[in-house]
Coordinates of C-alpha atoms and ligand atoms in Angstrom, one line a residue:
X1 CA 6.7 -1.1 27.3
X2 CA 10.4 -1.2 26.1
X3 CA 12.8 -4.1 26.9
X4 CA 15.9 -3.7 28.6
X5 CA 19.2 -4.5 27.5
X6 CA 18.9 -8.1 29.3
X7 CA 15.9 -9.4 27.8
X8 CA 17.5 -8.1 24.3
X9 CA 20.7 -10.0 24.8
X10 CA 18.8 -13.0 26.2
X11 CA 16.1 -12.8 22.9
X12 CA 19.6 -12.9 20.5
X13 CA 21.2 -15.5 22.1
X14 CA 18.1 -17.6 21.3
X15 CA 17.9 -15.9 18.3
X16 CA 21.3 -16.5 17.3
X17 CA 20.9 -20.3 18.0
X18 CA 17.8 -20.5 15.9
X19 CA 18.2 -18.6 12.6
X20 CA 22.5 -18.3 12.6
X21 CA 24.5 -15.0 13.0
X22 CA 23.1 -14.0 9.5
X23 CA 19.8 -14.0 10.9
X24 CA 19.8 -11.6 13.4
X25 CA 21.5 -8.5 14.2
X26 CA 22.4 -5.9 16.6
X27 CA 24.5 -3.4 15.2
X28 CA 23.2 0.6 14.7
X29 CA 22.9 0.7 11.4
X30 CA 20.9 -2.5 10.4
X31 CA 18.7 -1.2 13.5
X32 CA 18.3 2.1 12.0
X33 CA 16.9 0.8 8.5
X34 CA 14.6 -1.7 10.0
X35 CA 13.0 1.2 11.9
X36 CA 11.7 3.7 8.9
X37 CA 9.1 2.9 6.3
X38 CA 7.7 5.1 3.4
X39 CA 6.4 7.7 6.3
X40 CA 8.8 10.8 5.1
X41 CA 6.3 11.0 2.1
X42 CA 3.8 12.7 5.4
X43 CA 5.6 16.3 6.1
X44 CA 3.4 15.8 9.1
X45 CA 5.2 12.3 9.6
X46 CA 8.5 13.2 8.8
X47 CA 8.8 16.5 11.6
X48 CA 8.2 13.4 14.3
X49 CA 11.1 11.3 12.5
X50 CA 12.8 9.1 14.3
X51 CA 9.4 7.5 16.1
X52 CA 11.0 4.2 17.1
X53 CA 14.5 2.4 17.1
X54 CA 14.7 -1.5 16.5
X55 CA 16.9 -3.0 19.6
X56 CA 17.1 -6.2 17.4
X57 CA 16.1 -7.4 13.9
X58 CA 15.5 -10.8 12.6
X59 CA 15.2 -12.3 9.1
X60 CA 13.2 -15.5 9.2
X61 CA 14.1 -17.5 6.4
X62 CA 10.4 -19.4 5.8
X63 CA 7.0 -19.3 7.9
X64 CA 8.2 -22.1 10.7
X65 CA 11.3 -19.8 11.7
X66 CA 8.8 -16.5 11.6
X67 CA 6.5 -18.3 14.4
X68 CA 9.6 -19.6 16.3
X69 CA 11.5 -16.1 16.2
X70 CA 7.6 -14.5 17.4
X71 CA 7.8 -17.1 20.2
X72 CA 11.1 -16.4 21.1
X73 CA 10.5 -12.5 21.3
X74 CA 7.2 -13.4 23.7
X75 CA 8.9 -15.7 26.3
X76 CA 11.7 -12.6 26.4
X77 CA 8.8 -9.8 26.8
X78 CA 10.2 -8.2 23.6
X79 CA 7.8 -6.3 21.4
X80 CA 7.7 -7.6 17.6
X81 CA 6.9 -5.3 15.0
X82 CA 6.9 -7.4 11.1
X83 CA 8.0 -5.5 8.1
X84 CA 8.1 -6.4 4.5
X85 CA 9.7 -4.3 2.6
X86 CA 9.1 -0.8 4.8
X87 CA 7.2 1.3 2.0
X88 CA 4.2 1.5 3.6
X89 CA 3.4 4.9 4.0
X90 CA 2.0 6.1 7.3
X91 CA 4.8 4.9 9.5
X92 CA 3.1 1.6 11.0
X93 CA 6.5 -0.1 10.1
X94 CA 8.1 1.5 12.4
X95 CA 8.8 -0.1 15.9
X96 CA 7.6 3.0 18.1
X97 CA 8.5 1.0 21.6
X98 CA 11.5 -0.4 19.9
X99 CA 12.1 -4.5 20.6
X100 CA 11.8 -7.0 18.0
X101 CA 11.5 -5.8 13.6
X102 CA 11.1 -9.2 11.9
X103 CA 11.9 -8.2 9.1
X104 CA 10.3 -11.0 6.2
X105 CA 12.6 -10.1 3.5
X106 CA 14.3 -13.8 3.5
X107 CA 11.2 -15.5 3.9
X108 CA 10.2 -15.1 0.2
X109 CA 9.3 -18.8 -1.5
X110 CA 6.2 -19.4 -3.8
X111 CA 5.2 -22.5 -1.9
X112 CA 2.7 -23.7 -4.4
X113 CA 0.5 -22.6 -7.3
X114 CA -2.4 -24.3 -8.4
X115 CA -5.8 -23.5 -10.2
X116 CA -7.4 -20.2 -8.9
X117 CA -4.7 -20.1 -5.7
X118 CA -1.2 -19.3 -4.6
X119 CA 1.0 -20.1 -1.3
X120 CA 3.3 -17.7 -0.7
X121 CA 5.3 -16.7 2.3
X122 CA 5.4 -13.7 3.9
X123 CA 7.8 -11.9 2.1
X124 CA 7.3 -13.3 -1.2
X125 CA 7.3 -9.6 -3.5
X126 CA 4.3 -8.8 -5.3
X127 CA 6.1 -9.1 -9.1
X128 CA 7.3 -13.0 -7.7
X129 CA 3.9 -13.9 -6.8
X130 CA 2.7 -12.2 -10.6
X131 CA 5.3 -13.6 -12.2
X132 CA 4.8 -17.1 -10.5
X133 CA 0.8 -17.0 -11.5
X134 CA 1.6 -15.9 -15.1
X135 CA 3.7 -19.0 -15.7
X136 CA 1.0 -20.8 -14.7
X137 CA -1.0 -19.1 -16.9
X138 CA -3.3 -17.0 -14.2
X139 CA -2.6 -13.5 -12.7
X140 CA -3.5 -12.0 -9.1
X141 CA -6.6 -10.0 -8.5
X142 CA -4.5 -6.9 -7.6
X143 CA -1.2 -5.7 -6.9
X144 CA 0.1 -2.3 -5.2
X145 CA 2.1 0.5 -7.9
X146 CA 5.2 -0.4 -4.9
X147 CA 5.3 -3.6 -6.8
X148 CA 8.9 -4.8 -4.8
X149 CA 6.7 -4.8 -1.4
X150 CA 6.1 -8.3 0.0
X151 CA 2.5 -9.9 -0.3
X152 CA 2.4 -9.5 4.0
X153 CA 2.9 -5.9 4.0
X154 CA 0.6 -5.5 1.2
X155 CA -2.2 -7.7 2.9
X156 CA -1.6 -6.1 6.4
X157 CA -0.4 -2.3 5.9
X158 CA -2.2 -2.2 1.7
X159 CA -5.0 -1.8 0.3
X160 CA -5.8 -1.9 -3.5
X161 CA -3.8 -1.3 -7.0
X162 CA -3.9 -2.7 -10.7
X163 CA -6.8 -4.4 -10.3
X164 CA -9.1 -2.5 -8.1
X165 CA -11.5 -1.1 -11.0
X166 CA -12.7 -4.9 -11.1
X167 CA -11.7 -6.4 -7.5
X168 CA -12.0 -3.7 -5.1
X169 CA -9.9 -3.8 -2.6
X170 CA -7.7 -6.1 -0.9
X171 CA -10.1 -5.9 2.4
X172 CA -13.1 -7.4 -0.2
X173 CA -13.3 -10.9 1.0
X174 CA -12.3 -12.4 -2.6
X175 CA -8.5 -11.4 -2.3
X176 CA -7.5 -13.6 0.3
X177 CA -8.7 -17.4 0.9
X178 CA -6.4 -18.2 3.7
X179 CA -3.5 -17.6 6.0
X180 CA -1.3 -18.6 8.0
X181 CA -0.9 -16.5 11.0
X182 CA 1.0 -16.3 14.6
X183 CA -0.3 -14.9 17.8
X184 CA 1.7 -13.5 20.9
X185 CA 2.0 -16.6 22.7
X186 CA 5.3 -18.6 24.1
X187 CA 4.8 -21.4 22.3
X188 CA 3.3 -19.5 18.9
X189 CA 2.6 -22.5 16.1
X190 CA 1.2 -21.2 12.7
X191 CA -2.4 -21.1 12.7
X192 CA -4.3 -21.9 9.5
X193 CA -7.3 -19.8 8.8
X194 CA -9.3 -20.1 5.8
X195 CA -11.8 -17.9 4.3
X196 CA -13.8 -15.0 6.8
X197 CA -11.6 -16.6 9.6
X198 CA -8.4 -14.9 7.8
X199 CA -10.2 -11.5 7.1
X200 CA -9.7 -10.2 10.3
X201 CA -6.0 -10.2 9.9
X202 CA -6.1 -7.9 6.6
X203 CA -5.0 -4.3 6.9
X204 CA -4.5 -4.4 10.5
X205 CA -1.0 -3.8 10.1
X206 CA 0.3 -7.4 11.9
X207 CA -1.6 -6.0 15.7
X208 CA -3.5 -9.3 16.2
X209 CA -1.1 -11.8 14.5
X210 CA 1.5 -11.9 12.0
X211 CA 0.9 -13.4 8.7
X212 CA 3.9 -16.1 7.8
X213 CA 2.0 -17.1 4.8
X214 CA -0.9 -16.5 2.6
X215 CA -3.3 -17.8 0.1
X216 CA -4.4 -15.7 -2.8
X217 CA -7.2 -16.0 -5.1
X218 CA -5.8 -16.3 -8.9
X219 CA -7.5 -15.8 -12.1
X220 CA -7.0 -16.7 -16.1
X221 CA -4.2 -15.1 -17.1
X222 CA -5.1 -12.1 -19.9
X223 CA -3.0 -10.0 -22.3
X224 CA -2.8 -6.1 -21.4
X225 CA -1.6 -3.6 -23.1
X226 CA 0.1 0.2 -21.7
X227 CA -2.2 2.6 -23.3
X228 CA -0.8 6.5 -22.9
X229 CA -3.2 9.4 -23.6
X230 CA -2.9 13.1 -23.1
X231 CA -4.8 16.0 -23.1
X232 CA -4.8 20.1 -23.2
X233 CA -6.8 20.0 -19.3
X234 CA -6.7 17.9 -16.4
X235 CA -10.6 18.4 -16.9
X236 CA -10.8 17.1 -19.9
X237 CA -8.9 13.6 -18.6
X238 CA -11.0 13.4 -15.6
X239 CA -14.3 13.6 -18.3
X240 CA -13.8 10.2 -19.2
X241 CA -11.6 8.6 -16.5
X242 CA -14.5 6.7 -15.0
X243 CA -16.3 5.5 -18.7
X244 CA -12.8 4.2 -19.5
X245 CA -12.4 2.2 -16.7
X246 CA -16.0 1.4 -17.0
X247 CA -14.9 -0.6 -20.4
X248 CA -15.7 -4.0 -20.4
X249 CA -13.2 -6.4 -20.2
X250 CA -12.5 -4.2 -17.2
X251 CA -9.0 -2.2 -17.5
X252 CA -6.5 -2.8 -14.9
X253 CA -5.6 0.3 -14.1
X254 CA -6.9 3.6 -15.2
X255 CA -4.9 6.5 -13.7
X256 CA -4.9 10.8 -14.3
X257 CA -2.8 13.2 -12.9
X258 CA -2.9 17.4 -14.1
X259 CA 0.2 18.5 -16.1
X260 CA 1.9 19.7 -13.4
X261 CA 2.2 15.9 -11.7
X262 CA 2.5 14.8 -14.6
X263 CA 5.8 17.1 -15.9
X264 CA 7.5 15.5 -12.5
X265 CA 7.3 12.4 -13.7
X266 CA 10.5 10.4 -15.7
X267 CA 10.7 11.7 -18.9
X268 CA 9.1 9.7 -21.8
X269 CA 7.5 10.9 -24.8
X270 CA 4.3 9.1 -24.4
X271 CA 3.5 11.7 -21.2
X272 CA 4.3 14.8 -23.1
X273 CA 5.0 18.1 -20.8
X274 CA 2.5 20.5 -19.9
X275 CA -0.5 18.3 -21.1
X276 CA -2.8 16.6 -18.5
X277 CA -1.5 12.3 -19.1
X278 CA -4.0 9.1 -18.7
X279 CA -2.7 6.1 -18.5
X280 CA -4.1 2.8 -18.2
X281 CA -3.3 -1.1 -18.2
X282 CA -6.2 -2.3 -21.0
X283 CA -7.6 -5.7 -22.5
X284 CA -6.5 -5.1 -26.6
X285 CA -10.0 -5.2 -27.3
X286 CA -10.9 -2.0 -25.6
X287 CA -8.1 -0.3 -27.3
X288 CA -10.6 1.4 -29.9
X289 CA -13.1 2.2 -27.4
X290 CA -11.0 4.2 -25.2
X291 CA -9.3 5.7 -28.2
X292 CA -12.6 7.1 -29.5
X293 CA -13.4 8.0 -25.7
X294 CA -10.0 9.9 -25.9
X295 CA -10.1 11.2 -29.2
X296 CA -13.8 12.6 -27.9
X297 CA -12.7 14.9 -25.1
X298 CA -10.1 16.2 -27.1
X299 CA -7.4 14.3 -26.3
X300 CA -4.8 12.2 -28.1
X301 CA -3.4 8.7 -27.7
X302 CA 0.3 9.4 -27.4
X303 CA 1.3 5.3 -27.4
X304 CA 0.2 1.3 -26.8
X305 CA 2.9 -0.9 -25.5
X306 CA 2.7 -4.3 -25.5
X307 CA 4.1 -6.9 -22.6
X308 CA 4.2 -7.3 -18.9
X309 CA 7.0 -4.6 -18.5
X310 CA 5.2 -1.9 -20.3
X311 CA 2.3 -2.8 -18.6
X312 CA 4.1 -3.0 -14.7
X313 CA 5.8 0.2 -15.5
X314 CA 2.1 1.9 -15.5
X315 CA 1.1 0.3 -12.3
X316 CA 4.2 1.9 -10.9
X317 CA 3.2 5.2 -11.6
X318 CA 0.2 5.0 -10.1
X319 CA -1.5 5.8 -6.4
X320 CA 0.9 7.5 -4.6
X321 CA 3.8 7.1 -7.3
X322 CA 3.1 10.4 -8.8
X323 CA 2.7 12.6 -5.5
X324 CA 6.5 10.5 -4.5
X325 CA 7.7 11.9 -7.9
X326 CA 6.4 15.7 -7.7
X327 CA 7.9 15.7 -4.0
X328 CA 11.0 15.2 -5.6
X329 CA 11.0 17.3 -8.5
X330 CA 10.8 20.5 -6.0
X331 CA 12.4 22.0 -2.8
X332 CA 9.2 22.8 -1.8
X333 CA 7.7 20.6 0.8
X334 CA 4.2 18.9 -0.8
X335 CA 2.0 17.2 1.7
X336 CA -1.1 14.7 -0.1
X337 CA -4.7 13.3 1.6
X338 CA -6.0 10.1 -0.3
X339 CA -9.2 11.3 -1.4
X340 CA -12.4 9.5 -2.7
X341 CA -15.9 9.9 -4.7
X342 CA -17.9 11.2 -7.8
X343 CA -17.1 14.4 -6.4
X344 CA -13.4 14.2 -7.5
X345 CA -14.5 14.7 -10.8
X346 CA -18.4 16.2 -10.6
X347 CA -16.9 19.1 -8.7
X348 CA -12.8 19.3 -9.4
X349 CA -12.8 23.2 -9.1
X350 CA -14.4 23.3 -5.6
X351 CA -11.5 19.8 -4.4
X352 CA -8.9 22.2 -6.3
X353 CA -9.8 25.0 -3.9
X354 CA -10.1 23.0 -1.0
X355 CA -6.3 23.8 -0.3
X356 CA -4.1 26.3 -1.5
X357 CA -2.2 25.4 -4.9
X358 CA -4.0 22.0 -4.6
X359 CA -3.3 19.3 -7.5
X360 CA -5.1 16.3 -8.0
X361 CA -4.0 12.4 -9.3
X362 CA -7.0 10.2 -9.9
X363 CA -7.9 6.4 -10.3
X364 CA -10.7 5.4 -12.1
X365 CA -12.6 2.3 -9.9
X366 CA -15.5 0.7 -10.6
X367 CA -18.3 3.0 -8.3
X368 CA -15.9 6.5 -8.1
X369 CA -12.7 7.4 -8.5
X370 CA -10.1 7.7 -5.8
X371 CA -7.2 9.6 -5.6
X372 CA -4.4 11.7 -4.0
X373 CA -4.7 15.6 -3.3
X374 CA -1.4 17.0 -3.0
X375 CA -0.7 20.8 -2.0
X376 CA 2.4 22.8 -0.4
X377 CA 2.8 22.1 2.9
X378 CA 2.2 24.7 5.6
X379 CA 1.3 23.3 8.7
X380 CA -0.5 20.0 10.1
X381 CA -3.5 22.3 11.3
X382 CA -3.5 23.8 7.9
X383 CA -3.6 19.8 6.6
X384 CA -6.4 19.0 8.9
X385 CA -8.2 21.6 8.6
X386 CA -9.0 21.1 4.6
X387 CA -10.5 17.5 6.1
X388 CA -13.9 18.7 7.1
X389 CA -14.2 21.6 3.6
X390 CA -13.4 18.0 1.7
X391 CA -16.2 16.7 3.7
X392 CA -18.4 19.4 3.1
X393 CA -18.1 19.3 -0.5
X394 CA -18.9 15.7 -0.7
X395 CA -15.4 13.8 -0.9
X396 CA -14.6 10.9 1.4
X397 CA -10.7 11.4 2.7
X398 CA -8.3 8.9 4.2
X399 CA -5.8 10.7 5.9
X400 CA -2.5 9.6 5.8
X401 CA -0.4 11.7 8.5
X402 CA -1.4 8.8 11.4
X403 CA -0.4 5.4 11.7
X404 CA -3.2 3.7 13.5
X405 CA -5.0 0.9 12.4
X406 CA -7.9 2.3 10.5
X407 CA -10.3 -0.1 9.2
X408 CA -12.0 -2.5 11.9
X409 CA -11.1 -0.8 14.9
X410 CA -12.9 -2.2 17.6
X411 CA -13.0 -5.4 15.5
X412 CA -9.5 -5.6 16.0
X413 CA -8.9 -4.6 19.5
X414 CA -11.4 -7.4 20.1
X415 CA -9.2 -10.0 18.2
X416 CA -6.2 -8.7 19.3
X417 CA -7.5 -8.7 23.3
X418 CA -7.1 -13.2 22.8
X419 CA -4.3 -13.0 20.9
X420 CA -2.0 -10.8 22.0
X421 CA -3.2 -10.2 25.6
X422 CA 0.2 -8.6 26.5
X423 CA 0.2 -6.1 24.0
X424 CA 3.1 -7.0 22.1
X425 CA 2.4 -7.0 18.4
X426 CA 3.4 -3.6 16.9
X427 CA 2.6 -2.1 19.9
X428 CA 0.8 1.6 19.0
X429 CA -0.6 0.9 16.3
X430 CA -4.0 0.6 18.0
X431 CA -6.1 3.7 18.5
X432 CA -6.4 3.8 22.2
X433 CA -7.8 7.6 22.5
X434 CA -7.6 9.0 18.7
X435 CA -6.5 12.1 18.9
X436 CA -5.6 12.7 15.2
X437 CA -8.4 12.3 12.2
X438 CA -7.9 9.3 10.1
X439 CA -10.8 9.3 8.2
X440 CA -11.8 6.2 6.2
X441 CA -9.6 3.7 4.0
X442 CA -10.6 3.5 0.0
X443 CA -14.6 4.2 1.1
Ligands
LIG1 C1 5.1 5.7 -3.5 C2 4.2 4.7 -2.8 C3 3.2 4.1 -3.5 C4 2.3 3.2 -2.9 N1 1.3 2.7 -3.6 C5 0.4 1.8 -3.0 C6 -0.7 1.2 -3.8 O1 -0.8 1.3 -5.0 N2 -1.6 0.4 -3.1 C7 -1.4 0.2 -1.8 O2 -2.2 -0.5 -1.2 N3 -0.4 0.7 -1.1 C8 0.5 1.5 -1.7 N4 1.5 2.1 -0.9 C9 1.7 1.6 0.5 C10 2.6 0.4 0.5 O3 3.7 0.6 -0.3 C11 1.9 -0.9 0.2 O4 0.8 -1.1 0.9 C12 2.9 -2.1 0.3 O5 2.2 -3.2 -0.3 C13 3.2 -2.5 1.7 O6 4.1 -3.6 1.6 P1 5.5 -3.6 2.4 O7 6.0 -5.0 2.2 O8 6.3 -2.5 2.0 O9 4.9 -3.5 3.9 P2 5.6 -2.7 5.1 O10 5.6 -1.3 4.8 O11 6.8 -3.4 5.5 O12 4.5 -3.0 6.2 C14 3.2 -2.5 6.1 C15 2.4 -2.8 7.4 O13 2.2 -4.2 7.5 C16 2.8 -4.7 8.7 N5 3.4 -6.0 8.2 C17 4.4 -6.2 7.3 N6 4.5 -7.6 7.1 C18 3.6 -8.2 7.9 C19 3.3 -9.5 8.1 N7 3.9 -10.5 7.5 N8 2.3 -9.8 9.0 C20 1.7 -8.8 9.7 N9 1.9 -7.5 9.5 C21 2.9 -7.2 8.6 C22 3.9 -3.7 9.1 O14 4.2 -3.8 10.4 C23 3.2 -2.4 8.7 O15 2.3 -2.1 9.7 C24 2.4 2.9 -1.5 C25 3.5 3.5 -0.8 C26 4.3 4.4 -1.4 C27 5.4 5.0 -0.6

């Protein structure tokens, strides 16, 4: 259902009124950059570019002026689709009926740290919200390697990071202790949720309400270090990528890629060229432990770097990082499928083979690894097709060429039937009739 040109110059004039010229806009280009998210990193994605156009885009400044601005878009019959900071990766940032994009980016205040919890709003970034719980002396459970992106876009379009070998993901039920969401109604208010009530609201990509503000579990603050390791063979890094992150205090992050992803990435001398690279985010006290791990499988430990930089420099070359850095080392066009289980490294040939010229980066976690299979791109049946041989060989895939809400489906359609019974709330999203494979999120 797109708006027409009335009900959008009716929804900025109240707009306008309620957040200031500054805080809404009409004009192309400002449309244009509200309407694209990470999505071009999908060949499969990036042929169907531009999905959607933004008619208007607001920047709330704090969680009251994000459930006014939603209430505002309702009473005009405008569609609202949130965005943090767009690098979400499977295009369900972008308005694909046009209307509303409240964009979060202003609303970005700690609003309150205490022990084991942080208030943030919606478009608080992830290194704030660290940075905020270190000087209290805690740390979040888990941030994503786009650590710029805001802690809604990482709640409703993320799913795990630095800190999933020990927390899972960000669907777990630890992650969140409450938010503070809006539903499609005229006269939307902030509605605080606590505990299973605010689950629903996780990774469904803001269809059943938008989160203004959220709670997050903290923990004691501990020192890590940026441990760098290489080896001759990819196989020889995947043969003790899951003991490492098996190490007790848990690592961080524990992350693999062959040589070839790792020769795309930026230079430094701790990931030497043509050698398979591990890196991981470590407690000190497990340094020796995965050094004689290393050291084992013929590898060598290239580096330890000490302080949060070193170590947030890791986390940002991990998930999909190093397939964004291959894509750009070539012309040629790489597509990737988020794969997962012991198969990824109990039978590495066989995923290898699964497509042509295939190339795998890994992620240790606590019961398999996950990880992204990139390949050359040659066509979206070609893509498709290598889901059910991954299948067949064992490995769980998530498929990242779709944008629909993948993890609670009817769950959400449920929720989303009382609270947005008009359909407004990044309308799309939502698998009516899927005709596309999504396969499953981090299982
Ligand atoms: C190179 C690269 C690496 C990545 N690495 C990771 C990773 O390690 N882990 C991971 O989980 N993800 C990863 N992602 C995906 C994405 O970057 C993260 O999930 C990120 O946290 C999303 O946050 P954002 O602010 O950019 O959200 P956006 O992209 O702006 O939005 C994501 C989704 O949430 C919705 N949304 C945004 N804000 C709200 C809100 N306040 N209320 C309701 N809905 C909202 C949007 O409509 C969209 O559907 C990666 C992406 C890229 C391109």
């Amino acid at each position: 259902m797109t708006a027409s040109p009335d009900q959008i110059a009716a929804l900025e004039a109240e707009l306008t009124a309620l957040l200031g010229e500054r805080g809404v806009t009409t004009e192309l280009r400002g449309r244009e950059k509200a309407s694209l998210d990470g999505a071009k990193m999908s060949p499969i994605l990036a042929e169907q570019l531009p999905l959607g156009l933004a008619d208007i885009v607001a920047f709330p400044a704090n969680a009251e002026q994000i459930a006014q601005t939603v209430a505002a878009a309702v009473r005009h019959g405008v569609s609202v689709t949130p965005r943090g900071k767009g690098t979400g990766n499977y295009g369900q940032a972008i308005p694909l009926e046009g209307g509303l994009v409240l964009d979060m980016s202003k609303a970005r205040a700690v609003v309150e740290v205490g022990d084991g919890y942080l208030v943030a709003e919606a478009g608080t970034p992830m290194v704030v919200i660290e940075q905020a719980a270190r000087e209290a002396g805690q740390q979040i459970l888990m941030y994503p390697s786009t650590a710029q992106s805001s802690i809604g876009g990482f709640l409703s379009g993320g799913s795990g990071g630095t800190g999933s070998i020990k927390h899972g993901s960000n669907m777990s039920g630890d992650y969140v202790l409450a938010l503070d969401v809006v539903y499609a109604s005229p006269d939307a208010q902030l509605v605080h949720l606590e505990g299973a009530d605010a689950q629903p609201y996780v990774h469904t990509y803001g269809t059943a309400g938008i989160i203004a503000r959220a709670t997050i579990a903290l923990e004691p603050m501990q020192e890590w270090v940026g441990f760098y390791a290489s080896f001759p063979s990819f196989a020889d890094a995947t043969s003790v990528i899951r003991q490492i992150g098996w190490l007790e205090p848990t690592p961080r992050l524990v992350s693999a890629d062959l040589p070839r992803i790792a020769d795309a990435l930026p230079d430094d001398p701790a990931i030497p060229k043509g050698r398979a690279s591990l890196r991981a985010i470590l407690d000190p006290a497990t340094i020796e432990a995965a050094s004689a791990l290393v050291e084992g499988a013929g590898g060598r430990v290239e580096d330890v770097r000490e302080g949060p930089q070193a170590t947030v420099k890791i986390s940002m070359l991990s998930y999909n990082h190093p397939i964004e850095w291959l894509q750009k080392s070539t012309d040629e066009t790489y597509f990737h499928v988020e794969v997962s289980g012991p198969a990824l490294v109990e039978r590495l040939d066989e995923v290898h083979q699964v497509y042509p010229g295939a190339m795998l980066h890994i992620e240790a976690q606590r019961d398999h690894p996950i990880g992204m299979l990139a390949a050359p791109y040659v066509s979206a049946e070609e893509v498709y097709a290598g889901y059910d041989r991954l299948t067949a060989i064992g490995v769980r895939f998530h498929s990242p060429h779709q944008w629909f809400v993948d993890h609670e489906v009817e769950r959400t359609k449920a929720l989303a039937a009382t609270t947005d019974p008009e359909g407004l709330l990044n309308p799309g999203k939502i698998p009516l009739n899927e005709t596309v494979p999504t396969g499953v999120k981090w299982a």
